[in-house]
Tab-separated table of C-alpha atoms in Angstrom:
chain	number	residue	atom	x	y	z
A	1	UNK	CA	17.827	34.781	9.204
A	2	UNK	CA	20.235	32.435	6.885
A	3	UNK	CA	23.001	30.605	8.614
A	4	UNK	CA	22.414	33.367	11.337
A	5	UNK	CA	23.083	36.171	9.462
A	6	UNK	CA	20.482	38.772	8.187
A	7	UNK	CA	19.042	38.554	4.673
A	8	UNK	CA	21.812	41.210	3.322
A	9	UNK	CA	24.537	40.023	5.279
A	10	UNK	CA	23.598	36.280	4.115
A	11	UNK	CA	23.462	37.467	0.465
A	12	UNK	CA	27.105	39.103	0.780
A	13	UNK	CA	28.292	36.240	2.674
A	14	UNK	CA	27.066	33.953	-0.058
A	15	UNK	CA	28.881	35.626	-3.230
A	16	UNK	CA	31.890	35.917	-1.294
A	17	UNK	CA	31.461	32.097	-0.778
A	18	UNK	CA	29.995	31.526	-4.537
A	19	UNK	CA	33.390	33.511	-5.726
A	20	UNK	CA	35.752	31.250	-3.687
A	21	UNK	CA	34.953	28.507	-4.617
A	22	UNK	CA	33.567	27.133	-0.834
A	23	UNK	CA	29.927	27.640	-0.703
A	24	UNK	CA	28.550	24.511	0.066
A	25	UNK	CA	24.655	24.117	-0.104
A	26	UNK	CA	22.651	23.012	2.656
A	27	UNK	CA	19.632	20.693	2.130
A	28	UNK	CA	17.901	19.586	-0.810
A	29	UNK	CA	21.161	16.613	-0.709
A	30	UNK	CA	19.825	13.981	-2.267
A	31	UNK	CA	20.027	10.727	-0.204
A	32	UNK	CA	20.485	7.028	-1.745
A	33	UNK	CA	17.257	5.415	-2.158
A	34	UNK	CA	18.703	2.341	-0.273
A	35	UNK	CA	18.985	4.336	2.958
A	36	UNK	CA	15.531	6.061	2.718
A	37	UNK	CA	14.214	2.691	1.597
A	38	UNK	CA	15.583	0.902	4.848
A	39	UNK	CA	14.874	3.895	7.125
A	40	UNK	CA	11.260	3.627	6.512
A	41	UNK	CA	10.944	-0.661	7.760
A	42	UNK	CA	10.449	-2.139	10.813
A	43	UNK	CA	10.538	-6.111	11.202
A	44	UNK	CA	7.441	-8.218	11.258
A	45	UNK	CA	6.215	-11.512	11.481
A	46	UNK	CA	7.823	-14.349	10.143
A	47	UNK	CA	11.134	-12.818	9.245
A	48	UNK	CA	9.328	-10.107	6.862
A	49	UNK	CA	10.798	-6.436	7.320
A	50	UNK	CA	7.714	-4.366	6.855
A	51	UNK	CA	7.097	-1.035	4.794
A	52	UNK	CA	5.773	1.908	7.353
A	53	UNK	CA	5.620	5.189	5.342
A	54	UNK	CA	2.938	5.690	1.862
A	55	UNK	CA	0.911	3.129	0.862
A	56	UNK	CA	-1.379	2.873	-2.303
A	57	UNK	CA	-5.259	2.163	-1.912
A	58	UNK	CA	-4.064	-1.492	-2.500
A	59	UNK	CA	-1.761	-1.808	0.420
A	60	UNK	CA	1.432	-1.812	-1.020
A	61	UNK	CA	4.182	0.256	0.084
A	62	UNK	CA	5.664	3.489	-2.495
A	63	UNK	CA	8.295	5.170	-2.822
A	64	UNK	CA	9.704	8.374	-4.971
A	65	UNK	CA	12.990	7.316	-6.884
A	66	UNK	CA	14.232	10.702	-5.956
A	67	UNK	CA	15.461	13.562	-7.942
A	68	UNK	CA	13.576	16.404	-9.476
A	69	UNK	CA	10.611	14.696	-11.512
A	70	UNK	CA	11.233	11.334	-10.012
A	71	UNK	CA	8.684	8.835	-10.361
A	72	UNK	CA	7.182	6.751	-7.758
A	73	UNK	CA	7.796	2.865	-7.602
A	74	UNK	CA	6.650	0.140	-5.427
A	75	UNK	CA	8.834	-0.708	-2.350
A	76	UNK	CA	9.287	-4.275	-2.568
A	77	UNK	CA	10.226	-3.582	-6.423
A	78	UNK	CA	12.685	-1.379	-5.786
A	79	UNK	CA	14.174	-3.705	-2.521
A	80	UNK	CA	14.267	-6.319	-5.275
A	81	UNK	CA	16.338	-4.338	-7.880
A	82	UNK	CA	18.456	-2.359	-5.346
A	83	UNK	CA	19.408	-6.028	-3.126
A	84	UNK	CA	18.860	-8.759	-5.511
A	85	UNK	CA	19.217	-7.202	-9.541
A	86	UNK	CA	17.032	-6.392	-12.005
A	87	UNK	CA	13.616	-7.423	-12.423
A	88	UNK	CA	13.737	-8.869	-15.930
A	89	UNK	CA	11.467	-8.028	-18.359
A	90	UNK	CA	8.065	-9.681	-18.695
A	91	UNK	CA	8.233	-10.732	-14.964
A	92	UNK	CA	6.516	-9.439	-11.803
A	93	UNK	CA	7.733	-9.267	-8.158
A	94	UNK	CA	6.393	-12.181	-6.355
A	95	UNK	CA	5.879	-11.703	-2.178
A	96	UNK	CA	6.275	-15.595	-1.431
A	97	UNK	CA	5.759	-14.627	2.078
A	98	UNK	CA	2.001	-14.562	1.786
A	99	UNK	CA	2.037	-17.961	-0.032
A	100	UNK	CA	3.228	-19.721	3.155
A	101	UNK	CA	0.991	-17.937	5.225
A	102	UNK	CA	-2.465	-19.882	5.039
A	103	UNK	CA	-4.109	-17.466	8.073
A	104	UNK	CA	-3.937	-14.264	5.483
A	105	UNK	CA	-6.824	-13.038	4.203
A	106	UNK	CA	-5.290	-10.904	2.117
A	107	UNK	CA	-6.642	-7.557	0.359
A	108	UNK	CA	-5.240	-4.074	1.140
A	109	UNK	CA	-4.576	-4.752	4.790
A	110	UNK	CA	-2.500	-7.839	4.475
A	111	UNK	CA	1.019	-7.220	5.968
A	112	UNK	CA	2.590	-9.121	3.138
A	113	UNK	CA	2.021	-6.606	0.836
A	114	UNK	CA	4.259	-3.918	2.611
A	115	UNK	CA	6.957	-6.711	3.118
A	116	UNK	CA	10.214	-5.581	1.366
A	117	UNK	CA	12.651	-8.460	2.858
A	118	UNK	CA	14.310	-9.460	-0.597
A	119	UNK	CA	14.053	-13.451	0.656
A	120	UNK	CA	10.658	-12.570	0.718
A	121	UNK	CA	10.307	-11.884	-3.259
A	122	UNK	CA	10.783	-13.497	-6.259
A	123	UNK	CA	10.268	-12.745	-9.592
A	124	UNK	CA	8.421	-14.457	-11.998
A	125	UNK	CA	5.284	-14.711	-14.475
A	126	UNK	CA	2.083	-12.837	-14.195
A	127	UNK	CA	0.514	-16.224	-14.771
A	128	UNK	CA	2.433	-17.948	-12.143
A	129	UNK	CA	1.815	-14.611	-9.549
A	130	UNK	CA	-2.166	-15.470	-10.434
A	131	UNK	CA	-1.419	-19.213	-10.118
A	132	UNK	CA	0.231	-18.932	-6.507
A	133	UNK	CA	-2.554	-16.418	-5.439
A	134	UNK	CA	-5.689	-18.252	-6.650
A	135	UNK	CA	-4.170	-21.377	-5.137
A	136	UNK	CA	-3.810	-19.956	-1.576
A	137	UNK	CA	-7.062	-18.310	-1.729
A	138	UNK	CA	-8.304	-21.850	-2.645
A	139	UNK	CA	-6.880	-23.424	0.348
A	140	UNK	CA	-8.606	-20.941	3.354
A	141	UNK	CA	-10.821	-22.360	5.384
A	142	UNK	CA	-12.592	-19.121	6.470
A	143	UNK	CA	-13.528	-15.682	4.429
A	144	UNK	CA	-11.780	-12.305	5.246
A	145	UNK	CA	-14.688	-11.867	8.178
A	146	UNK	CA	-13.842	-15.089	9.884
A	147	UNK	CA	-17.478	-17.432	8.437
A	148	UNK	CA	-16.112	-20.599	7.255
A	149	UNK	CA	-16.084	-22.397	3.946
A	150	UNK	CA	-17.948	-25.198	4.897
A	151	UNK	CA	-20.753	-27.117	2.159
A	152	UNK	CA	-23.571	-24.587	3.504
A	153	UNK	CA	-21.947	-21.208	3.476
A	154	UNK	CA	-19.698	-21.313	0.206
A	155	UNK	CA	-21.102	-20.712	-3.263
A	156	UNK	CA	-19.579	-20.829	-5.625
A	157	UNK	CA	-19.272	-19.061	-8.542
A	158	UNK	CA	-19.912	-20.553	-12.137
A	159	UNK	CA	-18.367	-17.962	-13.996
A	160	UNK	CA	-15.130	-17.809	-12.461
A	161	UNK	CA	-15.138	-20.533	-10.167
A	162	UNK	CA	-14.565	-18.322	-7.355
A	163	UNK	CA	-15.591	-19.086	-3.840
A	164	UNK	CA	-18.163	-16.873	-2.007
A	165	UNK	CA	-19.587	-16.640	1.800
A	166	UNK	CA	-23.098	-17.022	1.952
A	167	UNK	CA	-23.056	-15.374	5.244
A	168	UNK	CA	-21.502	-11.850	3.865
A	169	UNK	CA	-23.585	-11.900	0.821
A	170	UNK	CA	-26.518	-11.916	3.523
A	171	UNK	CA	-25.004	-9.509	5.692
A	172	UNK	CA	-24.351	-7.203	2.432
A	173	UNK	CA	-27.457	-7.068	1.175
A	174	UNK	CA	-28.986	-6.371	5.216
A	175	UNK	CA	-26.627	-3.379	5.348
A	176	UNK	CA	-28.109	-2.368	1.974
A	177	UNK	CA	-31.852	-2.784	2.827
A	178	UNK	CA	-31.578	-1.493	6.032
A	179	UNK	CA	-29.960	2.080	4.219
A	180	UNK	CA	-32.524	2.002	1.849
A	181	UNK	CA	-35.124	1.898	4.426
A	182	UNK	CA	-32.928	4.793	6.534
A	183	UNK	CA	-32.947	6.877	3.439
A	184	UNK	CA	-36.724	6.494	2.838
A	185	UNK	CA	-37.444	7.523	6.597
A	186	UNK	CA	-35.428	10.598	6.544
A	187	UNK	CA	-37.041	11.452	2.805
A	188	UNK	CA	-40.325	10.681	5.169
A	189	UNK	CA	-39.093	13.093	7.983
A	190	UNK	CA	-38.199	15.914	5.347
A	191	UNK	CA	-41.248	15.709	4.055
A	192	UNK	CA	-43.346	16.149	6.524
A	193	UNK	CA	-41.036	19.432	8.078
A	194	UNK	CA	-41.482	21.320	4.971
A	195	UNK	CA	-45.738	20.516	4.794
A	196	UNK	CA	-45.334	21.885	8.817
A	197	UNK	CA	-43.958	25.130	7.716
């Protein structure tokens, strides 16, 4: 059933319609990428307007341009070029949000990422996005699991400079002893199954 009308009926109907002139397609109407852009928000913290449908694996929101073969963009890019301009060329889309917010931890669940509230972004340099992000990261006073960055639980790094918690490095490397010794027990276990049959 088409329009309520059975498949042969439907087909007449539709090349009476396609001769007149006054078939009019249903579906497949391509809507404004504004309006699916804003559909697809709800508002957050701090005056951010936050991105609810796809994500990539690092936490930023998506979204297909639309149209057959469309490519997909990031949301906060295409907020910025549909509400502020262009993104000129050479220059990234800056979430200035997450700069003020000192409590962030950032990484792929940090809200700031999925913000798309165009007083929220800013263009500018790579080397100033890497600037403003090394900078904040500098000025946390506890890692993404809550340990602080106090004299005894920070190394840091001398390649990079980077600061580290001495408490997850611990905690890593007791998750990955305590698997290794898991894995050598059920090895253990298999082993002795197949000398019992």
């Amino acid at each position: 059933m088409a329009r309520g009308r059975c498949g042969r009926c439907y087909r007449n109907w539709r090349k009476r319609e396609l001769r007149n002139g006054t078939f009019v397609k249903i579906g497949n109407v391509p809507r404004p990428l504004l309006d699916r852009l804003l559909e697809k928000t709800t508002p957050g913290p701090g005056g951010c307007v936050i991105w609810t449908a796809t994500l990539n694996n690092r936490g930023y929101g998506t979204i297909g341009e639309g149209g057959k073969g469309g490519k997909t963009v990031y949301a906060h890019r295409a907020s910025y070029t549909l509400l502020v301009g262009p993104i000129p060329a050479g220059l990234v889309v800056d979430h200035t949000c997450h700069n003020r917010d000192e409590a962030c931890s950032g990484g792929p669940d940090c809200l700031h990422r999925r913000c798309i509230n165009p007083q929220h972004l800013e263009a500018i340099t790579s080397e100033e996005n890497v600037s403003r992000s090394s900078a904040s990261a500098m000025n946390r006073t506890h890692c993404i699991n809550g340990h602080p960055f106090d004299e005894t639980n920070t190394y840091l790094r001398p390649d990079s400079g980077s600061r580290q918690c001495r408490q997850c490095s611990r905690d890593r490397g007791r998750t990955a002893s305590l698997n290794q010794a898991d894995e050598a027990l059920r090895r253990a276990r298999a082993a002795r199954q197949a000398v019992k049959r």
